[in-house]
């Protein structure tokens, strides 16, 4: 499944319409965010994570979505189940993000 670009205008609707969602918060100036993008896309295409929606949210232009997860650093990842925040991690290591996503199962 492709990574969906989300903003404040559609963020809550996406959470409400999907049981399991993982969000990557990024900023255009963030080098580690750019470096992680191909890994995030690969995760989104991985059969292991079938049924999980992957979102990219620009933290600088989506303050409401940023507040929903309490973003502190970038890149920042959050998992939501049935619209409720489950857990977060500020990391640029793939293993940390995989461990976070596995909390949805």
PDB file of C-alpha atoms in Angstrom:
ATOM      1  CA  UNK A   1       0.000   0.000   0.000  1.00  0.00           C
ATOM      2  CA  UNK A   2       1.274   3.469  -0.790  1.00  0.00           C
ATOM      3  CA  UNK A   3       2.185   6.016   1.854  1.00  0.00           C
ATOM      4  CA  UNK A   4      -0.615   8.616   2.074  1.00  0.00           C
ATOM      5  CA  UNK A   5       0.166  12.318   2.464  1.00  0.00           C
ATOM      6  CA  UNK A   6      -2.105  13.693   5.185  1.00  0.00           C
ATOM      7  CA  UNK A   7      -2.776  17.176   6.555  1.00  0.00           C
ATOM      8  CA  UNK A   8      -4.860  18.614   9.370  1.00  0.00           C
ATOM      9  CA  UNK A   9      -7.856  18.704   7.012  1.00  0.00           C
ATOM     10  CA  UNK A  10      -8.022  14.919   6.525  1.00  0.00           C
ATOM     11  CA  UNK A  11      -5.971  13.484   9.411  1.00  0.00           C
ATOM     12  CA  UNK A  12      -8.865  12.748  11.811  1.00  0.00           C
ATOM     13  CA  UNK A  13     -11.009  11.277   9.031  1.00  0.00           C
ATOM     14  CA  UNK A  14      -8.221   8.879   8.049  1.00  0.00           C
ATOM     15  CA  UNK A  15      -7.812   7.807  11.690  1.00  0.00           C
ATOM     16  CA  UNK A  16     -11.578   7.291  12.034  1.00  0.00           C
ATOM     17  CA  UNK A  17     -11.870   5.270   8.815  1.00  0.00           C
ATOM     18  CA  UNK A  18      -8.937   2.897   9.430  1.00  0.00           C
ATOM     19  CA  UNK A  19      -8.390   0.523  12.338  1.00  0.00           C
ATOM     20  CA  UNK A  20      -4.578   0.606  12.281  1.00  0.00           C
ATOM     21  CA  UNK A  21      -2.538   3.636  11.271  1.00  0.00           C
ATOM     22  CA  UNK A  22       1.166   4.468  11.539  1.00  0.00           C
ATOM     23  CA  UNK A  23       2.200   8.092  11.054  1.00  0.00           C
ATOM     24  CA  UNK A  24       5.605   9.487  10.152  1.00  0.00           C
ATOM     25  CA  UNK A  25       5.936  13.152  11.105  1.00  0.00           C
ATOM     26  CA  UNK A  26       8.580  15.002   9.137  1.00  0.00           C
ATOM     27  CA  UNK A  27       9.749  18.452   8.014  1.00  0.00           C
ATOM     28  CA  UNK A  28      11.234  19.440   4.667  1.00  0.00           C
ATOM     29  CA  UNK A  29      14.449  20.658   6.328  1.00  0.00           C
ATOM     30  CA  UNK A  30      14.953  17.383   8.273  1.00  0.00           C
ATOM     31  CA  UNK A  31      17.728  15.296   6.712  1.00  0.00           C
ATOM     32  CA  UNK A  32      16.990  12.185   8.778  1.00  0.00           C
ATOM     33  CA  UNK A  33      13.341  12.435   7.732  1.00  0.00           C
ATOM     34  CA  UNK A  34      14.340  12.391   4.051  1.00  0.00           C
ATOM     35  CA  UNK A  35      16.723   9.477   4.627  1.00  0.00           C
ATOM     36  CA  UNK A  36      13.955   7.450   6.311  1.00  0.00           C
ATOM     37  CA  UNK A  37      11.374   7.978   3.539  1.00  0.00           C
ATOM     38  CA  UNK A  38      12.452   5.010   1.358  1.00  0.00           C
ATOM     39  CA  UNK A  39      12.445   2.717   4.414  1.00  0.00           C
ATOM     40  CA  UNK A  40       8.934   3.897   5.360  1.00  0.00           C
ATOM     41  CA  UNK A  41       7.706   3.281   1.811  1.00  0.00           C
ATOM     42  CA  UNK A  42       9.247  -0.202   1.863  1.00  0.00           C
ATOM     43  CA  UNK A  43       7.465  -0.933   5.165  1.00  0.00           C
ATOM     44  CA  UNK A  44       4.170   0.232   3.671  1.00  0.00           C
ATOM     45  CA  UNK A  45       4.629  -2.275   0.822  1.00  0.00           C
ATOM     46  CA  UNK A  46       5.627  -5.129   3.156  1.00  0.00           C
ATOM     47  CA  UNK A  47       3.109  -7.991   3.444  1.00  0.00           C
ATOM     48  CA  UNK A  48       3.967  -8.192   7.165  1.00  0.00           C
ATOM     49  CA  UNK A  49       2.143  -4.882   7.665  1.00  0.00           C
ATOM     50  CA  UNK A  50      -0.874  -5.629   5.479  1.00  0.00           C
ATOM     51  CA  UNK A  51      -3.983  -3.876   6.779  1.00  0.00           C
ATOM     52  CA  UNK A  52      -2.022  -0.985   8.303  1.00  0.00           C
ATOM     53  CA  UNK A  53      -2.348   2.479   6.766  1.00  0.00           C
ATOM     54  CA  UNK A  54       0.894   4.462   6.477  1.00  0.00           C
ATOM     55  CA  UNK A  55       0.694   8.269   6.647  1.00  0.00           C
ATOM     56  CA  UNK A  56       3.232  11.025   6.047  1.00  0.00           C
ATOM     57  CA  UNK A  57       2.451  14.269   7.889  1.00  0.00           C
ATOM     58  CA  UNK A  58       4.467  17.450   7.488  1.00  0.00           C
ATOM     59  CA  UNK A  59       4.702  18.541  11.135  1.00  0.00           C
ATOM     60  CA  UNK A  60       5.313  22.168  10.178  1.00  0.00           C
ATOM     61  CA  UNK A  61       2.059  22.651   8.288  1.00  0.00           C
ATOM     62  CA  UNK A  62      -0.214  20.312  10.306  1.00  0.00           C
ATOM     63  CA  UNK A  63      -0.177  21.512  13.936  1.00  0.00           C
ATOM     64  CA  UNK A  64      -3.374  19.645  14.913  1.00  0.00           C
ATOM     65  CA  UNK A  65      -2.049  16.305  13.650  1.00  0.00           C
ATOM     66  CA  UNK A  66       1.242  17.068  15.404  1.00  0.00           C
ATOM     67  CA  UNK A  67      -0.572  17.705  18.714  1.00  0.00           C
ATOM     68  CA  UNK A  68      -2.524  14.437  18.395  1.00  0.00           C
ATOM     69  CA  UNK A  69       0.730  12.525  18.904  1.00  0.00           C
ATOM     70  CA  UNK A  70       2.679  14.994  21.056  1.00  0.00           C
ATOM     71  CA  UNK A  71       5.498  15.285  18.529  1.00  0.00           C
ATOM     72  CA  UNK A  72       8.789  16.285  20.191  1.00  0.00           C
ATOM     73  CA  UNK A  73      11.522  15.520  17.608  1.00  0.00           C
ATOM     74  CA  UNK A  74      11.714  14.645  13.930  1.00  0.00           C
ATOM     75  CA  UNK A  75      11.373  12.150  12.464  1.00  0.00           C
ATOM     76  CA  UNK A  76       8.648  11.121  14.881  1.00  0.00           C
ATOM     77  CA  UNK A  77       6.415   8.077  14.543  1.00  0.00           C
ATOM     78  CA  UNK A  78       3.043   7.327  16.104  1.00  0.00           C
ATOM     79  CA  UNK A  79       0.670   4.379  15.911  1.00  0.00           C
ATOM     80  CA  UNK A  80      -3.085   4.736  16.266  1.00  0.00           C
ATOM     81  CA  UNK A  81      -5.636   1.949  16.704  1.00  0.00           C
ATOM     82  CA  UNK A  82      -9.325   2.743  16.202  1.00  0.00           C
ATOM     83  CA  UNK A  83      -8.450   6.454  16.285  1.00  0.00           C
ATOM     84  CA  UNK A  84      -6.655   6.236  19.645  1.00  0.00           C
ATOM     85  CA  UNK A  85      -2.946   6.902  20.123  1.00  0.00           C
ATOM     86  CA  UNK A  86      -1.219   3.645  21.147  1.00  0.00           C
ATOM     87  CA  UNK A  87       2.442   4.662  21.334  1.00  0.00           C
ATOM     88  CA  UNK A  88       5.127   6.899  19.811  1.00  0.00           C
ATOM     89  CA  UNK A  89       8.843   6.929  19.137  1.00  0.00           C
ATOM     90  CA  UNK A  90      11.270   9.617  18.001  1.00  0.00           C
ATOM     91  CA  UNK A  91      13.817   7.610  16.049  1.00  0.00           C
ATOM     92  CA  UNK A  92      15.530   7.173  12.729  1.00  0.00           C
ATOM     93  CA  UNK A  93      16.307   3.482  13.212  1.00  0.00           C
ATOM     94  CA  UNK A  94      14.148   1.092  11.219  1.00  0.00           C
ATOM     95  CA  UNK A  95      14.114  -1.473  14.045  1.00  0.00           C
ATOM     96  CA  UNK A  96      12.557   1.041  16.479  1.00  0.00           C
ATOM     97  CA  UNK A  97       9.784   1.853  13.989  1.00  0.00           C
ATOM     98  CA  UNK A  98       9.093  -1.838  13.265  1.00  0.00           C
ATOM     99  CA  UNK A  99       8.809  -2.488  17.013  1.00  0.00           C
ATOM    100  CA  UNK A 100       6.359   0.417  17.262  1.00  0.00           C
ATOM    101  CA  UNK A 101       4.236  -0.842  14.357  1.00  0.00           C
ATOM    102  CA  UNK A 102       4.136  -4.334  15.903  1.00  0.00           C
ATOM    103  CA  UNK A 103       2.253  -2.834  18.882  1.00  0.00           C
ATOM    104  CA  UNK A 104      -0.787  -2.611  16.575  1.00  0.00           C
ATOM    105  CA  UNK A 105      -1.102  -6.413  16.426  1.00  0.00           C
TER     106      UNK A 105
END
